[in-house]
Amino acid sequence: MNFIVFGPPGAGKGTQARILGEARGLVQLSTGDMLRAAVAAGTDIGKQAKDIIEKGNLVSDDLVISIISDRIDEPDCADGFILDGFPRTVAQAEALDVLLKEKAKTLDAVIEIKVDDELLVERITGRFTCAKCGEGYHDTFHRPMKDGICDKCGGTEFSRRKDDNEETVRSRLEAYHEQTSPLVGYYGGTGRMKSVDGAQDISSVKKQIEEALAGL
Ligand code: AP5
Ligand code: MG
Ligand code: ZN
């Protein structure tokens, strides 16, 4: 099964894609994670993306489309994948339809995670991630069971994203409302889209997504 999770910054796309990917044996494909890895590695793509990400704007459609197209060809995607943060514009959604057709793959579901802007700022400014395994945490909503130690891997180093400050979050929200929310219209008529209430706790959101997937 291949599906999309989309929603504003901090909605829980990464959290849910990670949990559902593990539960269902699907690969999580986060364009944000891929771009941050490219920035950290100092590749050409990373150099092109760095300033744009730090300002909270979207990188070019062509860049992310080619990253995703190459990634989907890798063998681990054969059993299915969850797109997290892609597509993010109608042009990306159109390109995705074309490339899935070329690769003889299907898009089985589109899940929209809805959350109000004010809660998103709180979610994002409190976020931190295990530097070793990538498990996501939150200062208030999702702390490790033992302070300073990752529940998943026992790692003791954590990182915070450079674009997780209030000013950049506002630009990311603006980009979402202007450029990404039109995806609701794009996918709304296809019969494959379901919206879930992302303001509930992590396990309730997971349950809603599973019910949505079962009903499609
Ligand atoms: P990206 O990395 O995709 O960032 P984003 O869309 O801004 O989303 P986030 O990763 O911030 O949030 P999330 O929804 O994954 O939330 P999370 O699960 O972490 O993109 C970054 C940048 O890369 C973009 O700004 C752009 O520049 C570029 N880019 C990426 N893709 C692109 C594309 N396709 N086209 C162009 N440019 C692109 O949760 C947030 C926090 O809340 C965590 O701490 C978590 O523990 C907590 N939390 C999660 N769910 C809940 C819950 N239900 N209750 C309480 N707390 C919760
Ligand atoms: Mg994310
Ligand atoms: Zn860890």
XYZ file of C-alpha atoms and ligand atoms in Angstrom:
275
model
C 0.000 0.000 0.000
C 1.193 3.515 -0.841
C -0.326 6.562 0.787
C 0.207 10.246 1.548
C 0.002 12.003 4.895
C -0.244 15.740 4.539
C -0.964 18.581 6.902
C 0.571 21.769 8.266
C 3.981 21.924 9.973
C 3.754 20.202 13.357
C 0.516 18.374 12.521
C 2.167 15.037 13.307
C 2.964 13.799 9.785
C 6.382 12.497 10.787
C 5.148 11.025 14.082
C 2.307 9.136 12.417
C 4.268 8.082 9.307
C 6.926 6.592 11.568
C 4.451 4.676 13.762
C 2.310 3.453 10.851
C 5.371 2.593 8.775
C 6.724 0.380 11.547
C 3.330 -1.232 12.162
C 2.635 -1.963 8.499
C 6.122 -2.556 7.116
C 6.012 0.542 4.906
C 8.901 2.923 4.239
C 8.506 6.501 5.483
C 9.526 8.932 2.742
C 9.916 12.385 4.288
C 11.204 15.004 1.857
C 11.990 17.229 4.853
C 14.228 14.519 6.393
C 15.890 13.893 3.027
C 16.582 17.583 2.493
C 17.953 18.007 6.038
C 20.249 15.009 5.465
C 21.471 16.655 2.238
C 22.119 19.925 4.087
C 24.050 18.100 6.825
C 26.103 16.209 4.225
C 26.834 19.428 2.300
C 25.725 17.993 -1.078
C 24.742 20.220 -4.039
C 21.071 19.660 -3.226
C 21.771 20.564 0.404
C 23.497 23.780 -0.629
C 20.527 24.757 -2.797
C 18.017 23.938 -0.033
C 19.697 25.233 3.145
C 18.683 28.925 3.115
C 15.222 28.190 1.759
C 14.474 25.713 4.570
C 15.834 28.058 7.229
C 13.524 30.829 5.966
C 10.539 28.458 6.031
C 9.876 28.633 2.283
C 9.372 25.702 -0.077
C 12.249 24.421 -2.211
C 11.586 24.092 -5.942
C 9.102 21.516 -7.192
C 11.639 20.066 -9.651
C 14.143 19.367 -6.895
C 11.791 17.422 -4.609
C 10.085 15.626 -7.511
C 13.405 14.240 -8.700
C 14.425 13.233 -5.145
C 11.142 11.340 -4.663
C 11.196 9.752 -8.110
C 14.679 8.297 -7.468
C 13.823 7.206 -3.946
C 10.673 5.320 -4.993
C 12.804 3.225 -7.369
C 14.832 1.803 -4.495
C 14.038 -1.824 -3.629
C 12.803 -1.133 -0.077
C 9.864 0.833 -1.529
C 8.527 -2.173 -3.447
C 6.305 -3.283 -0.542
C 4.826 0.155 -0.038
C 5.600 3.627 1.257
C 4.154 6.560 3.157
C 4.810 9.991 1.680
C 5.372 12.510 4.506
C 5.591 16.133 3.384
C 5.293 15.385 -0.327
C 3.424 16.445 -2.421
C 3.218 19.969 -1.090
C 1.956 21.863 -4.127
C -0.579 21.002 -6.818
C 2.307 20.833 -9.330
C 4.007 18.192 -7.137
C 0.739 16.243 -6.892
C 0.361 16.277 -10.679
C 3.963 15.150 -11.118
C 3.416 12.369 -8.569
C 0.436 11.049 -10.553
C 2.572 10.946 -13.696
C 5.539 9.265 -12.089
C 3.464 6.637 -10.270
C 1.780 5.784 -13.563
C 5.157 5.449 -15.290
C 6.389 3.173 -12.506
C 3.113 1.158 -12.533
C 2.415 2.000 -8.887
C -0.818 3.102 -7.233
C -1.774 5.808 -4.769
C -4.153 4.087 -2.352
C -5.017 6.825 0.125
C -4.481 10.461 1.064
C -4.736 11.356 4.754
C -5.102 15.001 5.761
C -4.128 15.722 9.398
C -5.978 18.870 10.512
C -4.722 21.051 13.397
C -5.289 24.750 14.224
C -2.338 27.117 13.784
C -1.945 28.096 17.459
C -1.453 24.509 18.612
C 1.068 23.960 15.818
C 3.414 26.659 17.070
C 3.431 25.002 20.512
C 4.023 21.575 18.965
C 6.945 22.731 16.878
C 8.753 24.911 19.381
C 8.719 22.001 21.895
C 9.948 19.339 19.483
C 13.241 17.447 19.807
C 14.568 14.304 18.179
C 16.931 11.495 19.155
C 20.182 12.167 17.298
C 20.886 8.442 16.981
C 17.607 6.856 15.807
C 15.436 9.837 14.856
C 12.627 9.127 17.350
C 10.591 12.320 17.847
C 9.739 13.811 21.259
C 8.090 16.891 22.724
C 8.886 18.927 25.857
C 5.272 18.702 27.027
C 3.341 16.176 24.936
C 5.770 13.314 24.500
C 8.765 13.166 26.839
C 11.078 10.147 26.977
C 10.121 7.777 29.840
C 13.467 8.592 31.481
C 14.634 12.179 31.023
C 17.612 12.417 28.661
C 17.399 8.799 27.426
C 15.705 7.762 24.172
C 12.953 5.166 24.751
C 13.729 3.460 21.469
C 17.520 3.165 21.331
C 18.906 4.374 24.662
C 20.629 7.309 22.920
C 21.451 10.303 25.102
C 21.913 13.004 22.451
C 18.991 14.944 21.083
C 18.720 17.653 18.458
C 16.383 20.495 17.621
C 15.707 21.698 14.086
C 17.044 25.049 12.953
C 13.704 25.956 11.361
C 11.785 25.292 14.600
C 11.703 28.872 15.863
C 8.506 30.887 16.080
C 9.334 33.272 13.210
C 10.174 30.502 10.739
C 7.141 28.514 11.842
C 4.926 31.469 10.838
C 6.472 31.455 7.324
C 6.023 27.675 7.111
C 2.362 28.049 8.079
C 1.890 30.751 5.444
C 3.505 28.502 2.815
C 1.168 25.711 3.914
C -2.003 27.774 3.633
C -1.040 29.303 0.280
C 0.680 26.452 -1.502
C -0.207 23.130 0.157
C -3.822 23.437 1.334
C -5.069 23.461 -2.327
C -4.272 19.720 -2.226
C -7.602 19.303 -0.399
C -9.325 20.358 -3.630
C -6.969 18.293 -5.768
C -7.538 15.028 -3.903
C -10.998 15.770 -2.476
C -12.884 14.525 -5.525
C -10.895 11.324 -5.961
C -12.643 9.346 -3.210
C -9.246 8.420 -1.775
C -8.902 11.291 0.721
C -9.886 11.242 4.402
C -9.321 13.988 6.993
C -8.489 13.247 10.632
C -8.495 15.456 13.738
C -4.801 15.940 14.535
C -5.468 17.908 17.748
C -6.080 14.666 19.672
C -3.291 12.691 21.316
C -0.813 10.641 19.279
C -2.509 7.271 19.769
C -6.006 8.636 18.981
C -4.715 10.177 15.761
C -3.103 6.869 14.831
C -6.416 5.096 15.459
C -8.309 7.588 13.285
C -5.834 7.089 10.448
C -6.124 3.316 10.685
C -9.919 3.574 10.560
C -9.668 5.920 7.585
C -7.342 3.515 5.741
C -9.629 0.584 6.481
C -12.619 2.496 5.112
C -11.030 3.429 1.788
P 9.203 19.120 6.812
O 10.327 18.452 7.484
O 8.227 18.318 6.061
O 8.485 20.053 7.884
P 6.974 20.501 8.087
O 6.010 20.214 7.003
O 7.079 21.907 8.484
O 6.454 19.534 9.158
P 7.166 19.114 10.476
O 8.154 18.031 10.185
O 7.634 20.323 11.179
O 5.939 18.553 11.290
P 5.276 17.126 11.333
O 3.897 17.256 10.757
O 6.148 16.057 10.788
O 5.108 16.978 12.898
P 5.835 15.998 13.952
O 5.312 14.617 13.757
O 7.299 16.185 13.972
O 9.792 20.214 5.808
C 10.793 21.131 6.236
C 11.160 22.071 5.096
O 11.714 21.317 4.004
C 10.007 22.864 4.467
O 9.734 24.035 5.195
C 10.561 23.130 3.066
O 11.489 24.179 3.076
C 11.300 21.841 2.744
N 10.455 20.840 2.078
C 10.155 19.587 2.560
N 9.364 18.930 1.691
C 9.151 19.769 0.636
C 8.388 19.657 -0.570
N 7.686 18.552 -0.853
N 8.396 20.726 -1.417
C 9.102 21.843 -1.145
N 9.832 22.008 -0.003
C 9.857 20.974 0.887
O 5.199 16.558 15.313
C 5.577 17.821 15.838
C 5.750 17.750 17.367
O 4.494 17.504 17.971
C 6.674 16.613 17.844
O 7.389 17.069 18.947
C 5.707 15.480 18.246
O 6.247 14.685 19.279
C 4.490 16.265 18.710
N 3.237 15.608 18.349
C 2.937 14.963 17.180
N 1.651 14.526 17.179
C 1.131 14.936 18.373
C -0.162 14.793 18.979
N -1.166 14.155 18.353
N -0.346 15.332 20.208
C 0.670 15.974 20.851
N 1.906 16.134 20.353
C 2.140 15.619 19.123
Mg 8.046 16.043 9.888
Zn 16.836 6.932 19.796
